[in-house]
Coordinates of C-alpha atoms in Angstrom, one line a residue:
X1 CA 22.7 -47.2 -4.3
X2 CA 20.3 -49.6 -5.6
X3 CA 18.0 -49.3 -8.4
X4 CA 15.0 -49.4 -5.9
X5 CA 16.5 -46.2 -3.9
X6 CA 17.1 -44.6 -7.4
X7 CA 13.8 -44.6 -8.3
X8 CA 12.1 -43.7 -5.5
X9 CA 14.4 -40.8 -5.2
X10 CA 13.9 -39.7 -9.0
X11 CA 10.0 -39.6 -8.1
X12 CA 10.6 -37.5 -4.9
X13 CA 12.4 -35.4 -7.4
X14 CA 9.4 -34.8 -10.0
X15 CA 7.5 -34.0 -6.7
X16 CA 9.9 -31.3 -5.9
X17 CA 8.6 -27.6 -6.1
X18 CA 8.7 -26.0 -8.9
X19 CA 10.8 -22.6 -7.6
X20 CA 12.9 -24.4 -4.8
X21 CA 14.4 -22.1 -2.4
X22 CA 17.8 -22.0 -1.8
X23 CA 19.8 -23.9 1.0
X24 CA 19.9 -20.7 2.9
X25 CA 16.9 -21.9 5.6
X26 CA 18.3 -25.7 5.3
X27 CA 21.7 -24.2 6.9
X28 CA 20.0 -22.2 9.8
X29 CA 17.5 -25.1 10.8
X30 CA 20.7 -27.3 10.9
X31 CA 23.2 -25.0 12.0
X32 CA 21.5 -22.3 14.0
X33 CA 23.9 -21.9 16.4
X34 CA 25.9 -20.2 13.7
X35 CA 22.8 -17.4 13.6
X36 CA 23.0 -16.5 17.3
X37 CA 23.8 -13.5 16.5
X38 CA 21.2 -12.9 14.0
X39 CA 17.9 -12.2 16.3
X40 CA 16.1 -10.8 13.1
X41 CA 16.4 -14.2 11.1
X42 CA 15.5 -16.0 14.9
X43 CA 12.3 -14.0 15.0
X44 CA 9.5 -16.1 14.1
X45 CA 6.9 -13.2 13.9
X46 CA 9.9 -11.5 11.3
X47 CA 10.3 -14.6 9.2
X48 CA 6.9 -14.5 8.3
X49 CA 6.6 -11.0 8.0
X50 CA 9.4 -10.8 5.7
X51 CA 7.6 -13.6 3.1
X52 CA 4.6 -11.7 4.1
X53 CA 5.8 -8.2 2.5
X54 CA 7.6 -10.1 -0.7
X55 CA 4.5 -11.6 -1.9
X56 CA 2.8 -8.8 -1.2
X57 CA 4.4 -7.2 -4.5
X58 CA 2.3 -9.6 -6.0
X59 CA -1.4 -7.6 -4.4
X60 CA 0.4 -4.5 -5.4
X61 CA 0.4 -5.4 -9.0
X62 CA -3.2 -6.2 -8.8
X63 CA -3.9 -3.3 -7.3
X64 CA -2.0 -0.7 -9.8
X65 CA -3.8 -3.0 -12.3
X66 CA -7.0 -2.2 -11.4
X67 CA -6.6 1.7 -10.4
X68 CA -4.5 2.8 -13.7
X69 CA -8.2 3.0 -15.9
X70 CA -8.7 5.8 -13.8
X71 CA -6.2 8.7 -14.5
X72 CA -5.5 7.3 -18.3
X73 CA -8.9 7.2 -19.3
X74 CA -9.0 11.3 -21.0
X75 CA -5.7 10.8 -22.3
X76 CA -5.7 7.4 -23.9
X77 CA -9.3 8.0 -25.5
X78 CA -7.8 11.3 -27.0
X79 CA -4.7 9.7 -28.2
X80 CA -6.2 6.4 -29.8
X81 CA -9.1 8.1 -30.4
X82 CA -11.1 5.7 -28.7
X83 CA -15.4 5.6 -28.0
X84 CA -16.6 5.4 -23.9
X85 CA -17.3 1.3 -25.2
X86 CA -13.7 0.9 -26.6
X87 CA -12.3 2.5 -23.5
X88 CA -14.9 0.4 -21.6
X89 CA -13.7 -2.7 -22.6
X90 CA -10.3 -1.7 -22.2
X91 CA -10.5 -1.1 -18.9
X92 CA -12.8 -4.4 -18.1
X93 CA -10.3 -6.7 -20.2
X94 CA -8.3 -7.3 -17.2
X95 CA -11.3 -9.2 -15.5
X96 CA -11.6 -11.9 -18.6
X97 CA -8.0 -12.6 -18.6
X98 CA -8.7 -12.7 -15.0
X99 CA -11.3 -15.1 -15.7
X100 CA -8.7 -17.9 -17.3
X101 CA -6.0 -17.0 -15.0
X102 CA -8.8 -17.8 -12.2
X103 CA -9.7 -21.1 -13.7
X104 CA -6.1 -22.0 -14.1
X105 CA -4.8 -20.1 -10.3
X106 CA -6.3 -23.6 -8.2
X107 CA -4.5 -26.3 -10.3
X108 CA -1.5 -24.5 -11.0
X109 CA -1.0 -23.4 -7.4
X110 CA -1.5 -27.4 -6.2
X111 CA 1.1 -28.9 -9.0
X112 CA 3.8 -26.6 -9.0
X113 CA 3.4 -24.9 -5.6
X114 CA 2.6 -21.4 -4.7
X115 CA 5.7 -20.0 -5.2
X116 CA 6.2 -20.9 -8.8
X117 CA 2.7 -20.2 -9.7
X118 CA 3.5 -16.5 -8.3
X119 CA 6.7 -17.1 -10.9
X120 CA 4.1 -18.2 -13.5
X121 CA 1.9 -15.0 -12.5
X122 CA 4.7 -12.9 -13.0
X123 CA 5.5 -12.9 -16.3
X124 CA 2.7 -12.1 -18.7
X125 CA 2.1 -9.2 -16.5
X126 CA 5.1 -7.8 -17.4
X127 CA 4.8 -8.5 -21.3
X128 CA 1.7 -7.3 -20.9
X129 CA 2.2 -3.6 -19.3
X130 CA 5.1 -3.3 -21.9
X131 CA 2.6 -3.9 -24.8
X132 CA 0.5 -0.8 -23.3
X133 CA 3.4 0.7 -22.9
X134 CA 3.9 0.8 -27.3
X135 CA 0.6 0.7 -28.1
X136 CA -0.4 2.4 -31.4
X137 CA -4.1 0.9 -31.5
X138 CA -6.8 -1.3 -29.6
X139 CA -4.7 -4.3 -30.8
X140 CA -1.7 -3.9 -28.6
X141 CA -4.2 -2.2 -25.7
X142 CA -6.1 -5.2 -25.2
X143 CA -4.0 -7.6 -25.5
X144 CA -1.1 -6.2 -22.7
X145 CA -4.6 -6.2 -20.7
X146 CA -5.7 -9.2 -21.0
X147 CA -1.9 -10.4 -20.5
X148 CA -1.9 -8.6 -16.9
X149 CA -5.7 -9.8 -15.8
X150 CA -4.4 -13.6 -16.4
X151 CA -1.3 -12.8 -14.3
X152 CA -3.6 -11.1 -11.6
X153 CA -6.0 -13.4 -12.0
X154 CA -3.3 -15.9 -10.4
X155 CA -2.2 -13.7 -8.0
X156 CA -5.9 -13.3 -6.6
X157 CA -5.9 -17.0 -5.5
X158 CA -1.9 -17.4 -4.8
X159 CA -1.4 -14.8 -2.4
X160 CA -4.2 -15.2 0.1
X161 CA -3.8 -19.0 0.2
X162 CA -0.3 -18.7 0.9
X163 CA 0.1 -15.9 3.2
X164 CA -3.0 -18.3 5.5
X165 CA -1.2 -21.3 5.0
X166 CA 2.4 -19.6 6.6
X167 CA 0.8 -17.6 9.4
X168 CA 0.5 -18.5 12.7
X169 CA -3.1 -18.4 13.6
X170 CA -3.1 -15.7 16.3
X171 CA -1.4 -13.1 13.1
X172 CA -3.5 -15.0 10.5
X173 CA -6.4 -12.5 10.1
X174 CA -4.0 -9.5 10.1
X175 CA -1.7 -11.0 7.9
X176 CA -4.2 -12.5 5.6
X177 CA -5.4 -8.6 5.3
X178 CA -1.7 -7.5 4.1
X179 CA -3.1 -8.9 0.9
X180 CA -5.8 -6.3 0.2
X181 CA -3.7 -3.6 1.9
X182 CA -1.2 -4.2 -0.9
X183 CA -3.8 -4.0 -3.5
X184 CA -4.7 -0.7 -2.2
X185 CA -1.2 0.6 -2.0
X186 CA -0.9 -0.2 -5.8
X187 CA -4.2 1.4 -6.4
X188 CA -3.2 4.8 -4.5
X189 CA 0.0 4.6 -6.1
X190 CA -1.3 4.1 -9.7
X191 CA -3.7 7.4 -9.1
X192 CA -0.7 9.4 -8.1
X193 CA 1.4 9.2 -10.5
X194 CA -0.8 9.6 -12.8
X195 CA -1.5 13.0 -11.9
X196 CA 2.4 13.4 -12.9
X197 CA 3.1 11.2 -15.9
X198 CA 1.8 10.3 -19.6
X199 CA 0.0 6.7 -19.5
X200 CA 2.7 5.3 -21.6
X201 CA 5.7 6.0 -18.6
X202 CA 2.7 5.1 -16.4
X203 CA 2.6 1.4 -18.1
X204 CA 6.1 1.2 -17.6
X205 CA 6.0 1.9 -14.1
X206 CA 3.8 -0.8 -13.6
X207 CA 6.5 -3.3 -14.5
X208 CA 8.7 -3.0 -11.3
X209 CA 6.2 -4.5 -8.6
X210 CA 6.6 -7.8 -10.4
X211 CA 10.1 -7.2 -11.5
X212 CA 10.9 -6.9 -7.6
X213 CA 8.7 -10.2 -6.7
X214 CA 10.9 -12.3 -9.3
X215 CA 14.4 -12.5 -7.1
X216 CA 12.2 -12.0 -4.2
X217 CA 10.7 -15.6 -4.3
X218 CA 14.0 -17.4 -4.3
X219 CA 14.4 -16.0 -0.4
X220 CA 11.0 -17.6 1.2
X221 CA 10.5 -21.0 1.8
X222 CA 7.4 -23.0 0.3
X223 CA 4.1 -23.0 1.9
X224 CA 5.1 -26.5 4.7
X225 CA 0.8 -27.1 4.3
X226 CA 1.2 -27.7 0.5
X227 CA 4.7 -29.3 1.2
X228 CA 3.4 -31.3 3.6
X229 CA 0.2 -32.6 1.0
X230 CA 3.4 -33.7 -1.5
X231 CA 4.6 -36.0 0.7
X232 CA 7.7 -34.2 1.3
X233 CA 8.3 -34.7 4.7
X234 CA 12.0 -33.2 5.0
X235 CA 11.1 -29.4 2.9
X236 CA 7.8 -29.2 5.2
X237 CA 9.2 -29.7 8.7
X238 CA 12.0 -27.0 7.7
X239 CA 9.9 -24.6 6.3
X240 CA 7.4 -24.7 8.8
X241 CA 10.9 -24.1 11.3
X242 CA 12.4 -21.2 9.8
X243 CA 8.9 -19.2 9.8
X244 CA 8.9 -20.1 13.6
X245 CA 12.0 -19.4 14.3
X246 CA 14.9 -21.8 14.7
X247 CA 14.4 -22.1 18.3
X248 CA 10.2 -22.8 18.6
X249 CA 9.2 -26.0 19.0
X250 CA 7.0 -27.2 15.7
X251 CA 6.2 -30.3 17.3
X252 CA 2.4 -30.1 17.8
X253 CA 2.0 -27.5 15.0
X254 CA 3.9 -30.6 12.5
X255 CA 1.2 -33.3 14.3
X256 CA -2.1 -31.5 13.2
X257 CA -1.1 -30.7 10.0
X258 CA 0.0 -34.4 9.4
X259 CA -3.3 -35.6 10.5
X260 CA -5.0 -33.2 8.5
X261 CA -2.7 -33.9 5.8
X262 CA -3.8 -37.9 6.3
X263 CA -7.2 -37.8 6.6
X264 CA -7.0 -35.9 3.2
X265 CA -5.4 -37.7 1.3
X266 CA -7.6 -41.3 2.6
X267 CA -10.2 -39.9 0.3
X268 CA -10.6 -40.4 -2.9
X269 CA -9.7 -37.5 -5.5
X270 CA -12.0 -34.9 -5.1
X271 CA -14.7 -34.9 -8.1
X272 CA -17.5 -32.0 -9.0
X273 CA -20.1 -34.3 -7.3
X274 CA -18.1 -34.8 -4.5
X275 CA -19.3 -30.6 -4.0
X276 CA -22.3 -31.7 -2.9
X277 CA -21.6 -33.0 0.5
X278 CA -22.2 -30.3 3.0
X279 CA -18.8 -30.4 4.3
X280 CA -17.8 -29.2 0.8
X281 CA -20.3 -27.2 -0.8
X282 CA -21.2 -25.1 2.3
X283 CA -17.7 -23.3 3.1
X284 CA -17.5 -23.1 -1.1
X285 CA -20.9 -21.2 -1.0
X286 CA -19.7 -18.8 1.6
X287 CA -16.6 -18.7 -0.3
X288 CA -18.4 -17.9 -3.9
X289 CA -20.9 -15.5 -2.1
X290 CA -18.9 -13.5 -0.6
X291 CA -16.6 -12.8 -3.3
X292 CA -19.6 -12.2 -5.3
X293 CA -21.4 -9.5 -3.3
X294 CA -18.3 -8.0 -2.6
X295 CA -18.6 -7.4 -6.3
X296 CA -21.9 -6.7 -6.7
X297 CA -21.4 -4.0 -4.6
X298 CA -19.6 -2.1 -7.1
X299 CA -16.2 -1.3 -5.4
X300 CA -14.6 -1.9 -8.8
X301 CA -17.0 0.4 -10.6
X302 CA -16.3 2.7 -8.3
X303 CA -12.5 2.6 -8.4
X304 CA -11.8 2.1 -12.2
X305 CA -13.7 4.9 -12.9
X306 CA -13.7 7.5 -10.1
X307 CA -12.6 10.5 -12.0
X308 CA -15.6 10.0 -14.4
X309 CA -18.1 9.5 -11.3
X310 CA -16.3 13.0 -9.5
X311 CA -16.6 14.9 -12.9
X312 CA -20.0 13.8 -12.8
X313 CA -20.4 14.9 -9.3
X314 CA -18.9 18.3 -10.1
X315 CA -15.8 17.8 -8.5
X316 CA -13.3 20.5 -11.0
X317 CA -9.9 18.3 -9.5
X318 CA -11.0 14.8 -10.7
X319 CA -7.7 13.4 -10.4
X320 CA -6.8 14.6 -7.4
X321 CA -10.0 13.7 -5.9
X322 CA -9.3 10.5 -7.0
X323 CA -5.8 10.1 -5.1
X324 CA -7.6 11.3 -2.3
X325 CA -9.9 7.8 -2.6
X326 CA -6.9 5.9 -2.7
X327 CA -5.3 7.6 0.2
X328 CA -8.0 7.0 2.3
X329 CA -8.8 3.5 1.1
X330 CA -5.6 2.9 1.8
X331 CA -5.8 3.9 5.7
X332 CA -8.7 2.7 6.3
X333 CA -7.8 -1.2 4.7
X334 CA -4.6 -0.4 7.0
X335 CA -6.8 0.0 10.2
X336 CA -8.9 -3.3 9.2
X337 CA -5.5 -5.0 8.8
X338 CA -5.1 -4.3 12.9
X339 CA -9.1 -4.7 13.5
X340 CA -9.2 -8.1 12.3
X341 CA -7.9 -10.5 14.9
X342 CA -9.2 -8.2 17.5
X343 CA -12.4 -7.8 16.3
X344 CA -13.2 -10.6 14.6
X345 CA -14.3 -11.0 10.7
X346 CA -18.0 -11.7 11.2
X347 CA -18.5 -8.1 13.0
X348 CA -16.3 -6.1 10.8
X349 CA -18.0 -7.9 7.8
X350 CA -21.7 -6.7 9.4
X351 CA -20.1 -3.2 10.3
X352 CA -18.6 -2.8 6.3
X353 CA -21.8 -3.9 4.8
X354 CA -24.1 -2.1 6.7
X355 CA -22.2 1.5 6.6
X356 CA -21.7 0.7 2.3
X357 CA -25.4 0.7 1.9
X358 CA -26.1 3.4 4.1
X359 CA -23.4 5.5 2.2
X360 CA -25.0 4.2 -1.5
X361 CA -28.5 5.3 -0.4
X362 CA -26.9 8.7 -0.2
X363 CA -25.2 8.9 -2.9
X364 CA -27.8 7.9 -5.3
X365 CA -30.4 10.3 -3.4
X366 CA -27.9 12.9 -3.6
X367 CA -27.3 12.6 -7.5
X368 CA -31.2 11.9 -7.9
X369 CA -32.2 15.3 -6.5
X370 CA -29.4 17.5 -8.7
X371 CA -31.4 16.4 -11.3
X372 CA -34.1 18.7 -10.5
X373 CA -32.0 22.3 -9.6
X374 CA -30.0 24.4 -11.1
X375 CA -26.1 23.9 -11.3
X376 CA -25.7 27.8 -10.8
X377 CA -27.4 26.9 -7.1
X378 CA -26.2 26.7 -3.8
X379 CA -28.2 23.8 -3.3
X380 CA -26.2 21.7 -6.6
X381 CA -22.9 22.5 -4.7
X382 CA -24.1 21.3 -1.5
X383 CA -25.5 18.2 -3.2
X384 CA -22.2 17.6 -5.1
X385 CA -20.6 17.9 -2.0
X386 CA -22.6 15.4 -0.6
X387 CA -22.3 12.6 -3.0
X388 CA -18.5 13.1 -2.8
X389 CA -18.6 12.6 0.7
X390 CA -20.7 9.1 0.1
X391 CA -18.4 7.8 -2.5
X392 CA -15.6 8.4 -0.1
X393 CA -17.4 6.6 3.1
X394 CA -18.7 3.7 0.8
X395 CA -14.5 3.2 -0.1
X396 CA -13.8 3.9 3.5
X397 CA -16.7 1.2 4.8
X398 CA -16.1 -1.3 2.0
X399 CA -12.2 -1.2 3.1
X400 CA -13.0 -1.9 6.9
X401 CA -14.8 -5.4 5.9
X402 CA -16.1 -6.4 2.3
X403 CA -12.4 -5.1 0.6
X404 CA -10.1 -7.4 2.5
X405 CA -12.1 -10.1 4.6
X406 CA -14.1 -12.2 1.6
X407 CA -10.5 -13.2 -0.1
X408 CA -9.4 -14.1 3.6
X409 CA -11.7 -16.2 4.6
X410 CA -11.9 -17.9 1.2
X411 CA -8.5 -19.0 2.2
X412 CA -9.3 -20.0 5.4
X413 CA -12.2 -21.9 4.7
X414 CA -11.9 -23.9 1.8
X415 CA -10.1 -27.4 3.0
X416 CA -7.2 -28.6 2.1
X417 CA -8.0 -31.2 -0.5
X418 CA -10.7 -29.6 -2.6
X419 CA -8.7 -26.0 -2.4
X420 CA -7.3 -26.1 -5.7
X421 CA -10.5 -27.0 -7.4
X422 CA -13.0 -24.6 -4.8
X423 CA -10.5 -22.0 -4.9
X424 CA -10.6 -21.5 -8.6
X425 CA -14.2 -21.8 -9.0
X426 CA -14.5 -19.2 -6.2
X427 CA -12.0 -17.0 -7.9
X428 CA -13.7 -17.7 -11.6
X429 CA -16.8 -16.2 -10.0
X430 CA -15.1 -13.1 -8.6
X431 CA -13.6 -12.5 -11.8
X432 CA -16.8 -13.0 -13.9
X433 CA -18.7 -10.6 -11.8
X434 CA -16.1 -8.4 -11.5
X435 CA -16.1 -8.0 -15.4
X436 CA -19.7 -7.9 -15.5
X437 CA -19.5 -4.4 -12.9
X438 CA -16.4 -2.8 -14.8
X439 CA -17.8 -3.6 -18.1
X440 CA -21.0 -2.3 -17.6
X441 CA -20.1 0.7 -14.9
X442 CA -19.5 3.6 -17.3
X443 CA -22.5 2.9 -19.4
X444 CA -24.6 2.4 -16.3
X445 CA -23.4 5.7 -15.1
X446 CA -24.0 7.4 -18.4
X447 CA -27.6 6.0 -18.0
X448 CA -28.5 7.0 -14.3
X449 CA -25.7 8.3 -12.0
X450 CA -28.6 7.8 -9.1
X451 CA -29.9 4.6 -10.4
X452 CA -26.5 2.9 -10.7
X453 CA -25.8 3.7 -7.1
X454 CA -29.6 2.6 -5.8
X455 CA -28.4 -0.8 -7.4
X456 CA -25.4 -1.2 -5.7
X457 CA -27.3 -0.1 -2.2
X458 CA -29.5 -3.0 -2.9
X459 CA -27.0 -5.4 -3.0
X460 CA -25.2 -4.0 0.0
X461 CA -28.3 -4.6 1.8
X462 CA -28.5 -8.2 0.7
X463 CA -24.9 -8.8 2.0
X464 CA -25.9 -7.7 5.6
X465 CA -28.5 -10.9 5.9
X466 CA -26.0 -13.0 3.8
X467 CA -23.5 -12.5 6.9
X468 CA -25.8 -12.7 9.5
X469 CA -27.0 -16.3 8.6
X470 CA -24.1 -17.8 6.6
X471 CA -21.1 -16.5 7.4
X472 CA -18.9 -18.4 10.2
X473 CA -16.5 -16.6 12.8
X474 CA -12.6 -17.9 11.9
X475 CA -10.8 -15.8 14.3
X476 CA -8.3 -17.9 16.5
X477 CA -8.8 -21.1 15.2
X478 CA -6.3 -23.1 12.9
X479 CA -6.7 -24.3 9.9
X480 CA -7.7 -27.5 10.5
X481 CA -10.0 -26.2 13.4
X482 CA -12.0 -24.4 11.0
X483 CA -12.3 -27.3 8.7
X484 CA -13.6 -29.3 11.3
X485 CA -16.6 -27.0 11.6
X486 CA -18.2 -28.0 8.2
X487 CA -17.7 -31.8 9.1

């Protein structure tokens, strides 16, 4: 070998993935008359699937994350002997580690792939759900929380990107809405166990979803779009083959993403001025506004503190009433999941937003007028009723549109060569406004049960004209299809 081939084959090396999959998929795209008998494997619609459900551990984590402030808050405040504030900012820590795991999710994602940057994602959320796990003070508390919300924070922007970037675009909306689905599922699950175990086996509990995704990634192949944008020809043809199937023809799926690939990478690195063109900044502003409203709306007010709002409400089974909101949540995120290349996102966007305020407006006129009867009344009981019944349709409504479809379209919109940098800014914001609602929820509700629900309505309502005149229809178009539209 000459010196010349060396050294153009020790730069292909430092260009490799960071977490390279095994020779497993090399051998079938090769050999795969050897796999004849293995129809599963064949399946292009179970290839994907299968990567599909193992970085969907990944969601899970964010989800259990997010609902384990819930059933913890009454026992961890006794045991540490912590104030609403300190318990407050326990429970909104996640979103600031979120925050720098945001900021760092786009750049680590484009050097090191999305497989390693799940790897990356995985760790300090297991350090940090052990250091809950033996926490004596506030010291140890936040820190294991802001140790998970940097790993989730990652996981927010991974996930989504690469579960759009393996799909086939006829499966792309329902498998881009695996992704909340998942977080739901560790939401639900994080709500029911804590109605059976102390929050320090609860902490340990949330180890495994990321202790599962760890071996996991070594089976899928890399995304073949961000393979392809390395230059490495050879790994993104072969991915793109054994997620469809050993016997479809890739051809004219390989072409566009070359060309898009090529007309990427003509341009010049992308700078923050280079944001201003309208073929950047616009899908970015859909992007950032609907990450933000969703928000806004206070899903994650709701949800990190839904035994407080039910006590609140007069509900004597908090808890349970609780487990019941993730139950639901998760049913109804699992009937958008099917909605969603039927439908299409703009409508079920429209429908979400529109049945949220509707349900807020109730709730906060339901909680407004208890303050003026008696809490011996029929009339109280009924109300209490009522508001529980609203909080339970705003989950429901918010799962059907604003829950799943904002990080799915961010995914989908946001092209190729400014993803990394978009991406993160789009998933900074999230975070920051996410913080900003969790931080400020329980104080808020202290304040004005009513009033903190007549704010969220508001900005429900504003989200109904934001998709009505900004918000483009994705269904059944690739990638690069969807791109072209901002050009």
């Amino acid at each position: 070998m000459s010196f010349r081939e060396e050294t153009e084959e020790g730069r292909n090396d430092l260009r490799r993935p960071f977490l390279h999959t095994g020779s497993w998929y090399r051998m079938g795209s090769r050999q795969s008359s050897m796999l004849e008998s293995s129809q599963v494997i064949r399946d292009s619609s179970i290839s994907v699937l299968a990567c599909v459900l193992i970085v969907a551990l990944g969601p899970i984590q964010f989800g259990f994350t997010c609902g384990y402030s819930s059933p913890t808050q009454a026992d961890i405040t006794r045991d540490l002997g912590l104030t609403v504030s300190e318990y407050s900012v326990f429970g909104s820590l996640s979103n600031v580690g979120a925050m720098v795991g945001a900021i760092a999710s786009g750049q680590i994602a484009e050097y090191i792939g999305r497989k390693g940057s799940l790897m990356i994602a995985a760790i300090p959320n297991i350090i940090g759900w052990l250091s809950i796990s033996f926490a004596k003070d506030t010291s140890f508390l936040y820190m294991g929380r802001l140790l998970e919300g940097f790993g989730v924070g990652i996981i927010s922007y991974t996930v989504p990107v690469y579960i759009a970037e393996i799909a086939p675009q006829n499966m792309r909306g329902a498998l881009g809405s695996v992704n909340q689905l998942s977080v739901t599922i560790g939401i639900m699950l994080a709500y029911l166990l804590g109605l059976f175990v102390p929050w320090r086996i609860l902490a340990v509990l949330g180890v495994l979803p990321c202790t599962l995704l760890i071996p996991g990634l070594f089976f899928i192949p890399e995304s073949p779009r961000w393979l392809a944008k390395m230059g490495l020809t050879d790994d993104f043809e072969t991915s793109l083959q054994v997620l469809r199937g050993f016997d479809t023809d890739i051809t004219i799926e390989v072409n566009e993403i070359k060309r898009s690939v090529a007309s990427s990478t003509k341009r010049s690195a992308i700078r923050f001025v280079d944001l201003k063109r309208r073929r950047y900044y616009f899908p970015l502003m859909v992007g950032i506004g609907l990450l933000v409203l969703q928000q806004l709306g206070g899903i994650n007010g709701v949800l990190f503190y839904s035994s407080t709002i039910f006590e609140s409400a007069g509900v004597s089974s908090s808890n349970v009433a609780t487990f019941g909101v993730g139950a639901v949540q998760v049913v109804a995120t699992a009937v958008a999941t099917w909605l969603v290349d039927k439908s299409g996102r703009r409508l079920l966007l429209m429908i979400s937003s529109i049945g949220m305020t509707i349900s807020l407006v109730i709730v906060a006129a339901a909680f407004y007028l208890k303050e003026f009867v008696s809490p011996d009344s029929d009339m109280y009981n009924i109300l209490s009723m009522v508001s529980v019944v609203g909080v339970v349709t705003m989950v429901i409504t918010c799962s059907l549109g604003m829950g799943p479809i904002p990080w799915l379209i961010m995914s989908e919109i946001l092209p190729v060569n400014i993803k990394g940098l978009a991406g993160s800014i789009a998933t900074l914001a999230n975070w920051f406004v996410s913080w900003l609602v969790t931080m400020t929820a329980n104080m808020l509700l202290a304040w004005s049960s009513g009033g903190t629900f007549t704010l969220y309505a508001l900005v429900c309502g504003f989200t109904v004209a934001f998709v009505s005149l900004w918000v483009p229809e994705t269904k059944g178009k690739t990638l690069e299809e969807i791109q072209a539209l901002f050009r």
